[in-house]
PDB file of C-alpha atoms in Angstrom:
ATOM      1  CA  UNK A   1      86.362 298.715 133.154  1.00 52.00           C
ATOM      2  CA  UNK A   2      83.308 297.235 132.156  1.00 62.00           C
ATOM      3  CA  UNK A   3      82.083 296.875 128.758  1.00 93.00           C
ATOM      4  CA  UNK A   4      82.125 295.322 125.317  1.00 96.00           C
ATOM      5  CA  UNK A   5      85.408 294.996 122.907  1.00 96.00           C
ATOM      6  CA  UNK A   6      84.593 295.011 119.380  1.00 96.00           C
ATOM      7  CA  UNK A   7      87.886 294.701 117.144  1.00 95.00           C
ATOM      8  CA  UNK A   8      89.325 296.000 114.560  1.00 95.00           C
ATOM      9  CA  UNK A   9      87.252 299.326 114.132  1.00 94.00           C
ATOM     10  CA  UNK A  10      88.310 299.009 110.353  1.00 95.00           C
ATOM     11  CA  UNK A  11      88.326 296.114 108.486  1.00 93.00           C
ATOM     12  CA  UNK A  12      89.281 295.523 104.569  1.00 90.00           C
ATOM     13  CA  UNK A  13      88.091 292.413 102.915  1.00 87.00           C
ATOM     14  CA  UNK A  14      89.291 291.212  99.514  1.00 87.00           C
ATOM     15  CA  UNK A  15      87.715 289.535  96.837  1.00 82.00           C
ATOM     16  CA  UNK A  16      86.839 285.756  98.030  1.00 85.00           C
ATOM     17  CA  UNK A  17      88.630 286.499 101.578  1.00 90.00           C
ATOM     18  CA  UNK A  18      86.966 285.503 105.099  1.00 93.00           C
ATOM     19  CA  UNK A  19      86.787 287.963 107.805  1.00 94.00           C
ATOM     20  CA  UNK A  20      86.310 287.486 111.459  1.00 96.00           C
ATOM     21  CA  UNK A  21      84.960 290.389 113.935  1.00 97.00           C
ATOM     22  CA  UNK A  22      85.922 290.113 117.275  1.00 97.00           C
ATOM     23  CA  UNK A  23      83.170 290.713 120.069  1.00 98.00           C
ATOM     24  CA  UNK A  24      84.665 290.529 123.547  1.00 98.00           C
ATOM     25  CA  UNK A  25      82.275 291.520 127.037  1.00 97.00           C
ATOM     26  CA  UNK A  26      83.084 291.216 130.535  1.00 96.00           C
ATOM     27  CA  UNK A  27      79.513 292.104 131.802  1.00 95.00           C
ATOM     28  CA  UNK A  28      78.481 288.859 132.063  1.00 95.00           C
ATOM     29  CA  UNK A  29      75.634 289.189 130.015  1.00 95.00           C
ATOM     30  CA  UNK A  30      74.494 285.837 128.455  1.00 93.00           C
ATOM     31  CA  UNK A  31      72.938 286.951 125.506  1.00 93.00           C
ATOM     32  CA  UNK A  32      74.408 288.012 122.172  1.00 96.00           C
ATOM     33  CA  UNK A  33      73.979 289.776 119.502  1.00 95.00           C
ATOM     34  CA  UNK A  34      75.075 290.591 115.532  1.00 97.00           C
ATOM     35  CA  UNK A  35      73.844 293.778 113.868  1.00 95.00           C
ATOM     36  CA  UNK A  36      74.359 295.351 110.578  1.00 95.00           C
ATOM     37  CA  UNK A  37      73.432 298.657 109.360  1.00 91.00           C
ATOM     38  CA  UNK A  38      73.609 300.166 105.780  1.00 90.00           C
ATOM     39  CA  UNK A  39      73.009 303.764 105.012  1.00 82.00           C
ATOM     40  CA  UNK A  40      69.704 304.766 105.851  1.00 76.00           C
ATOM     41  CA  UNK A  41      68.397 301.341 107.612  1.00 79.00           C
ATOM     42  CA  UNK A  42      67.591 299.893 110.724  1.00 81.00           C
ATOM     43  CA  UNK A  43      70.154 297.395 112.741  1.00 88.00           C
ATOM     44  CA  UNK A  44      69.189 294.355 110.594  1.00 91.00           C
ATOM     45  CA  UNK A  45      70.291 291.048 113.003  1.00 91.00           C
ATOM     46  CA  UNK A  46      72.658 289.081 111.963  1.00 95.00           C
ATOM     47  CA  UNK A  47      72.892 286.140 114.403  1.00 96.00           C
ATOM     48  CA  UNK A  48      72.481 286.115 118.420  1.00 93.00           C
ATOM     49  CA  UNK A  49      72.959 283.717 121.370  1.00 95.00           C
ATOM     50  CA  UNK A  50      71.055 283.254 124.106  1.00 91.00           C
ATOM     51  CA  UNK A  51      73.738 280.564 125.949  1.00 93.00           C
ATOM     52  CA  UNK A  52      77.121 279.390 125.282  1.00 95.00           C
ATOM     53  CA  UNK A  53      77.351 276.799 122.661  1.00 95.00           C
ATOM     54  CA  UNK A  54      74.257 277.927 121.164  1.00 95.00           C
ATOM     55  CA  UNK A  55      73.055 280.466 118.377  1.00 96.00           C
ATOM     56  CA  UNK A  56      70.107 281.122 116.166  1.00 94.00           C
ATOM     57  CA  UNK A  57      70.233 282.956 112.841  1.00 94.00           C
ATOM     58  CA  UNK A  58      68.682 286.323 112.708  1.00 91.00           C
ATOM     59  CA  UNK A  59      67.213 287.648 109.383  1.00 89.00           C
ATOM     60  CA  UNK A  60      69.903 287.962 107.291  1.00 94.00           C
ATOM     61  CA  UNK A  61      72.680 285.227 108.290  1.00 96.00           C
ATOM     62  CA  UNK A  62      73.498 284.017 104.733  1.00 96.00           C
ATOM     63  CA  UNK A  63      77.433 284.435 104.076  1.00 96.00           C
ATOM     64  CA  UNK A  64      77.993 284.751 107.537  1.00 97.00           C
ATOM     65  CA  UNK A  65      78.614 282.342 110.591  1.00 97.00           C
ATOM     66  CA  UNK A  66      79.304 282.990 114.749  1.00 98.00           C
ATOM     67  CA  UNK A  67      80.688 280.798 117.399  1.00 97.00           C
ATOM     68  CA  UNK A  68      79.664 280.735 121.033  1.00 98.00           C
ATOM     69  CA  UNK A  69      82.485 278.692 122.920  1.00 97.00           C
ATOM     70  CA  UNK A  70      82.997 281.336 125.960  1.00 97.00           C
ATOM     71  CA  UNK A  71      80.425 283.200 126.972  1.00 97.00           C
ATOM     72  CA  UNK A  72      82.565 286.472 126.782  1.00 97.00           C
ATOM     73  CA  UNK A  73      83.516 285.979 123.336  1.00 98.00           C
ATOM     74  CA  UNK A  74      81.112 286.323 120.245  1.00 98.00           C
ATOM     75  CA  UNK A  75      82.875 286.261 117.155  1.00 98.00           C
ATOM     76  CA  UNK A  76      81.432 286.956 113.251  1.00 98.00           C
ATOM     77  CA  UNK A  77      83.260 285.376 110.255  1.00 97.00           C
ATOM     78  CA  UNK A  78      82.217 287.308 107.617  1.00 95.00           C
ATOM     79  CA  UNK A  79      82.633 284.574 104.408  1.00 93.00           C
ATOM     80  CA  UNK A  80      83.272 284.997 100.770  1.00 89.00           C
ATOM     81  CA  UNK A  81      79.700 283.914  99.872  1.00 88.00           C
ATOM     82  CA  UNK A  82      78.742 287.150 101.604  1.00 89.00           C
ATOM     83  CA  UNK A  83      78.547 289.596  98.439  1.00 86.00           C
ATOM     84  CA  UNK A  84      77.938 292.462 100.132  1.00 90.00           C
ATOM     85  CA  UNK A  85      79.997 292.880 103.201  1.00 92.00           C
ATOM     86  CA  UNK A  86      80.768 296.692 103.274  1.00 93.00           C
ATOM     87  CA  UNK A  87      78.525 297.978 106.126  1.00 94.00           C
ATOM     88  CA  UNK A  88      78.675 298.697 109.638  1.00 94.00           C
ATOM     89  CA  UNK A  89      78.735 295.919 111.966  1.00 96.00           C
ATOM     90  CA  UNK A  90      77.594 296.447 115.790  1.00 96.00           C
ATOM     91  CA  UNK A  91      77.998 294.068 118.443  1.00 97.00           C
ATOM     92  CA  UNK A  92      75.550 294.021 121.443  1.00 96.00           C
ATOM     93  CA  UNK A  93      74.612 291.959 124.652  1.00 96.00           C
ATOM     94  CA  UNK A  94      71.625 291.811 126.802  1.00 92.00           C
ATOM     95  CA  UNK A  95      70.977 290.635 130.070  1.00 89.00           C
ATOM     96  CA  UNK A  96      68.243 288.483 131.859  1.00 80.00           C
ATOM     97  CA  UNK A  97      65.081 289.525 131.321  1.00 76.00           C
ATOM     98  CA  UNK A  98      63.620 293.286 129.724  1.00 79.00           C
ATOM     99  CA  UNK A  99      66.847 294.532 130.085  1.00 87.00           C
ATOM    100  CA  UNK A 100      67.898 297.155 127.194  1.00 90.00           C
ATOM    101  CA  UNK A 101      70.876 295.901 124.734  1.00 92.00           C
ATOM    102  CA  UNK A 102      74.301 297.434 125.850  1.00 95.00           C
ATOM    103  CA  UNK A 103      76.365 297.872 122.335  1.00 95.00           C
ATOM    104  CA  UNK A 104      80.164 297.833 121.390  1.00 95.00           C
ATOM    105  CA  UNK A 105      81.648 300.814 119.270  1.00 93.00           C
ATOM    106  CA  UNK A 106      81.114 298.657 116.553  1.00 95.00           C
ATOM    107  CA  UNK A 107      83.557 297.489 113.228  1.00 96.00           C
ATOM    108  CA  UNK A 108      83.104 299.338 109.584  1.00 95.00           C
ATOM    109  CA  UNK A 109      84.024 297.103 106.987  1.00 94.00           C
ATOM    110  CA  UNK A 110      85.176 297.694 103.770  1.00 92.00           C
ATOM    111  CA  UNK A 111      85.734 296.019 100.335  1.00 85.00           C
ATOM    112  CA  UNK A 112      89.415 296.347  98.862  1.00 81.00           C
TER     113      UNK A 112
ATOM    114  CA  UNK B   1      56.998 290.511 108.178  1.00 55.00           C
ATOM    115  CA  UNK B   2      57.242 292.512 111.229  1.00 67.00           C
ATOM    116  CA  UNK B   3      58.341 295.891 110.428  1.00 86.00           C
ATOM    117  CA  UNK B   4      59.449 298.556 113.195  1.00 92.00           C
ATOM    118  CA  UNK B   5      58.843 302.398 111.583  1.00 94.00           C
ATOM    119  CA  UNK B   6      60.097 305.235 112.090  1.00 95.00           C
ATOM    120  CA  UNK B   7      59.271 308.828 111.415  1.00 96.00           C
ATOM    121  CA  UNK B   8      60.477 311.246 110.478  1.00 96.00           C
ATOM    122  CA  UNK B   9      63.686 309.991 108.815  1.00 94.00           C
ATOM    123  CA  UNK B  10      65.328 313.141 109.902  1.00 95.00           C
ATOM    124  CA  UNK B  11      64.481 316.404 111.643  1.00 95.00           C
ATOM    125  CA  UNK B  12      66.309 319.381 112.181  1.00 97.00           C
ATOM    126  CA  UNK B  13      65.150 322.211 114.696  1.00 97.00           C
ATOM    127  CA  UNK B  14      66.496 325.373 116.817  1.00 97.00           C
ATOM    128  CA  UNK B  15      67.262 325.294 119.858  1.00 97.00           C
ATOM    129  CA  UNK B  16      65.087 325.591 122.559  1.00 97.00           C
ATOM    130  CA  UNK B  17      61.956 324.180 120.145  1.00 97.00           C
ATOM    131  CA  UNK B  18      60.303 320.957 121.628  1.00 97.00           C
ATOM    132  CA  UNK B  19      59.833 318.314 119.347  1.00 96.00           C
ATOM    133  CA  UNK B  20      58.995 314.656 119.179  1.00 95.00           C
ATOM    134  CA  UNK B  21      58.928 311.849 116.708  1.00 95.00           C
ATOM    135  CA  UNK B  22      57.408 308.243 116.329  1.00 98.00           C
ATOM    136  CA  UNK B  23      57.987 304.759 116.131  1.00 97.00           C
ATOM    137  CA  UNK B  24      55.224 302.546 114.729  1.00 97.00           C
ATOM    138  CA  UNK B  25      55.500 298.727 115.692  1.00 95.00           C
ATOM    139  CA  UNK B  26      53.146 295.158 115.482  1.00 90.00           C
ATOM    140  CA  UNK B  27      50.857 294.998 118.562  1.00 87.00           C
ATOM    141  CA  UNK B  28      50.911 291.288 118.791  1.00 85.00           C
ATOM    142  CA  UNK B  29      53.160 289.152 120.619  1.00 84.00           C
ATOM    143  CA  UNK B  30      54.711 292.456 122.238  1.00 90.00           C
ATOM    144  CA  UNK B  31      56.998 292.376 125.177  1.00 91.00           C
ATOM    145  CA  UNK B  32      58.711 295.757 125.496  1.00 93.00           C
ATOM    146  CA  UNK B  33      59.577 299.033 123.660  1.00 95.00           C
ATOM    147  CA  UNK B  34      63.175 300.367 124.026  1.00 95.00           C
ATOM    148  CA  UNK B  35      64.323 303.771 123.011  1.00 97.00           C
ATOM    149  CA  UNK B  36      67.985 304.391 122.417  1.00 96.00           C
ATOM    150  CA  UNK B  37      70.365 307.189 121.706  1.00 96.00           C
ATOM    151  CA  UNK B  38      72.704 307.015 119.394  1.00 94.00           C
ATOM    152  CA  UNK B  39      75.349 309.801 119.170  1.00 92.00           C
ATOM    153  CA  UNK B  40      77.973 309.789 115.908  1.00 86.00           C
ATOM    154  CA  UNK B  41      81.298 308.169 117.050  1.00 83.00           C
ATOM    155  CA  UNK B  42      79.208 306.097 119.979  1.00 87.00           C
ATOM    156  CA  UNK B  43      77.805 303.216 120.407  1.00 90.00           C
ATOM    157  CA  UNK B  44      73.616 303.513 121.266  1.00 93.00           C
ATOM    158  CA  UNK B  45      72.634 303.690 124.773  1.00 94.00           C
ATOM    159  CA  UNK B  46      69.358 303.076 126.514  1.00 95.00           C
ATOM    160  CA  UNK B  47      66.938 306.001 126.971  1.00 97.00           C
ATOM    161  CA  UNK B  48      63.875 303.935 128.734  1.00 96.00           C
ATOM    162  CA  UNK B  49      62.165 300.143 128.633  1.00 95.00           C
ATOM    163  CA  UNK B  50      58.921 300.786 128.274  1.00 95.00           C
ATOM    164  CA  UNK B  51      56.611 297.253 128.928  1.00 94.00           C
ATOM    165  CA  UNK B  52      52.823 298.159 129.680  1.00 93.00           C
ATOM    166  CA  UNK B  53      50.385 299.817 127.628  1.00 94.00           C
ATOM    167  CA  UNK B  54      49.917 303.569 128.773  1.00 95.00           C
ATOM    168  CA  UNK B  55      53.260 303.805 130.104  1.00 94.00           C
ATOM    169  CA  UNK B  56      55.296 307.501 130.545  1.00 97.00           C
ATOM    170  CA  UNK B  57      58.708 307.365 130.607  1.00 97.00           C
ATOM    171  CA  UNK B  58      60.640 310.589 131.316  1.00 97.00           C
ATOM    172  CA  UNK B  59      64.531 311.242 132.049  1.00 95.00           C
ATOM    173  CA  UNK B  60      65.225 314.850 131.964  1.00 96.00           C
ATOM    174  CA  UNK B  61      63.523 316.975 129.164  1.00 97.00           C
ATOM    175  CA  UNK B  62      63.182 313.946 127.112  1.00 97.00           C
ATOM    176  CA  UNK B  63      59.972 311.597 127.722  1.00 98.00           C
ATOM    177  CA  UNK B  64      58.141 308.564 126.024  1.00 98.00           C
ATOM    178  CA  UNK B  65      54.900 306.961 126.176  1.00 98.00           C
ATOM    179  CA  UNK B  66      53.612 303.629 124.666  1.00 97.00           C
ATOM    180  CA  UNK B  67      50.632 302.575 123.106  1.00 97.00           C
ATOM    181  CA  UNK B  68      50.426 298.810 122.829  1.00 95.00           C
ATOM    182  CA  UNK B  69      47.000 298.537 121.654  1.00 94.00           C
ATOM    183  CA  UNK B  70      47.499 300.950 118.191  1.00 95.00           C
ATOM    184  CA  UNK B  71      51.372 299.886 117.992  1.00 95.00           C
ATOM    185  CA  UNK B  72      53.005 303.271 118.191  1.00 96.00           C
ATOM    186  CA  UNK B  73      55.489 305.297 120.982  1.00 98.00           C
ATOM    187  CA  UNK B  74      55.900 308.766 120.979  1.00 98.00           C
ATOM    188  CA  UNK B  75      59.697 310.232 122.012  1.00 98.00           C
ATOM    189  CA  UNK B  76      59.289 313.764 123.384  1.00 97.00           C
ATOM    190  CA  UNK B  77      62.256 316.404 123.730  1.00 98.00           C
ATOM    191  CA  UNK B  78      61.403 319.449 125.558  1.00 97.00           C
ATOM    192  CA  UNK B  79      63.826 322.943 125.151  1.00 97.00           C
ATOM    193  CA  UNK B  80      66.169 321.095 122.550  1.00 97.00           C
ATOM    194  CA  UNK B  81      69.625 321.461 123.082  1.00 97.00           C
ATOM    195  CA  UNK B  82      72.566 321.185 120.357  1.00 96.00           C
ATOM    196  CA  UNK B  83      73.718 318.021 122.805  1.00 96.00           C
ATOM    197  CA  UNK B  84      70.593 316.326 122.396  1.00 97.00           C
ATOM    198  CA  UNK B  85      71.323 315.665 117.985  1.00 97.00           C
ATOM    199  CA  UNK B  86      71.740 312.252 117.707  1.00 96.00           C
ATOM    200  CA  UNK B  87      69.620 309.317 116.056  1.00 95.00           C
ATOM    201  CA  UNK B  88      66.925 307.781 118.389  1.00 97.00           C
ATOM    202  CA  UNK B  89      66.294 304.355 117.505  1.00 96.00           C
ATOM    203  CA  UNK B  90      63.105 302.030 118.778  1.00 96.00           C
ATOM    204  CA  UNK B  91      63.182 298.448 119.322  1.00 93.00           C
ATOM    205  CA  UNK B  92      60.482 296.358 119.061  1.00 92.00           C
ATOM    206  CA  UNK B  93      61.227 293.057 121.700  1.00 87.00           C
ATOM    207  CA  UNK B  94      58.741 290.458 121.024  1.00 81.00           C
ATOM    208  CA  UNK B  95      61.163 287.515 123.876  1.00 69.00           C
ATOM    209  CA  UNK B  96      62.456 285.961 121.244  1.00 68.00           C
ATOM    210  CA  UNK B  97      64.506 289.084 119.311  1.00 64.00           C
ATOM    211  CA  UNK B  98      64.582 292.571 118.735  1.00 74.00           C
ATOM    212  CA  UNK B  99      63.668 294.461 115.874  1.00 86.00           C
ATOM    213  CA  UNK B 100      64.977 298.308 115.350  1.00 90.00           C
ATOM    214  CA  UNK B 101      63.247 301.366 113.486  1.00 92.00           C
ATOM    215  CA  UNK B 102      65.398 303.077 111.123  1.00 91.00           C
ATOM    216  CA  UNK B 103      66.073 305.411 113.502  1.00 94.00           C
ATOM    217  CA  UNK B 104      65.069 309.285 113.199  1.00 96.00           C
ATOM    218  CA  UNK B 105      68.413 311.449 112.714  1.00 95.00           C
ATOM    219  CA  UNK B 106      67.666 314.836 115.031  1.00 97.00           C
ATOM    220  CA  UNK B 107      69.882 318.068 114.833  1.00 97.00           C
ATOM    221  CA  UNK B 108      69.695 320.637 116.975  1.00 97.00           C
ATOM    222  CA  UNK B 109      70.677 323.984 115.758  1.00 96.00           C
ATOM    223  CA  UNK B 110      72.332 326.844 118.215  1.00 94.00           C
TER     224      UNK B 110
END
């Protein structure tokens, strides 16, 4: 079955804690991508990767980092200099050239 | 700062009533428009790619047209449907990254 894995659904975060999101695909898209969205915004991007072993920051990457070592497998740490984690956090990848974005079912985290 | 708009924020309409909304976006450096449909509890899909200036896009009783030049699309639904509330996000692709609208938040009453 085809797709993209995005684990847990729900997440909780204490005070000073790091989180990681798991983003697993087996459509053997090469691109990446990191989303948040808060109440009444746009997907704001996070991070993405184009290749494995290689990522750029999106617009709002402070207080959180990625790593690209597979090229199924995009996880998002989400650190304690991140203030303001609790939002929804989508997932997405892309393939070669003006293709759409396919997204995950994405990961809510919370704030204990 | 390269904004993607959206409008209206939300829009709620009978069934049966055709309606359509807009996404406003920078005309330089553009590569392609996407529409998407997002439904609560999913994840977004792709309604159409839309890449050259004066395209129509249709898939069913929804359709979408692009306007490169002035920087807007316009998302059409036809006969609205409960099945058809959902959000309907643009994104802006510029072959570097994407940028999304807001979204506009569309419910369809029976």
């Amino acid at each position: 079955d085809g797709g993209i894995t995005q684990s847990p659904k729900y997440l909780f975060r204490k005070e000073g804690q790091n989180v990681t999101l798991s983003c697993e695909q087996n459509l053997n898209h090469d691109a990446m991508y990191w989303y948040r969205q808060d109440p009444g915004q746009g997907l704001r991007l996070i991070y993405y990767s184009q290749i494995v072993n290689d990522f750029q920051k999106g617009d709002i990457a402070e207080g959180y980092s990625v790593s690209r070592e597979k090229k199924e497998s995009f996880p998002l740490t989400v650190t304690s200099a991140q203030k303001n984690p609790t939002a929804f956090y989508l997932c997405a990848t892309r393939d070669r050239g003006n293709q759409p974005q396919h997204f995950g079912d994405g990961t809510r985290l919370s704030i204990l | 700062i390269l904004n993607v708009e959206q409008s209206p924020q939300s829009l709620h309409v009978q069934e049966g009533d055709s309606t359509n909304f807009t996404c406003s976006f920078p005309s330089s450096n553009f590569y392609a428009l996407h529409w998407y449909r997002w439904e609560t509890a999913k994840s977004p899909e792709a309604l159409f790619v839309m890449t050259l200036n004066g395209d129509e896009k249709k898939k069913g009783r929804i359709s979408a047209t692009l306007n490169t030049k002035e920087g807007y699309s316009y998302l059409y639904i036809k006969g609205s449907q409960p099945e058809d509330s959902a959000t309907y996000l643009c994104a802006w692709y510029n072959n570097n990254d994407m940028r999304f609208g807001a979204g506009t938040r569309l419910t369809v009453k029976p």
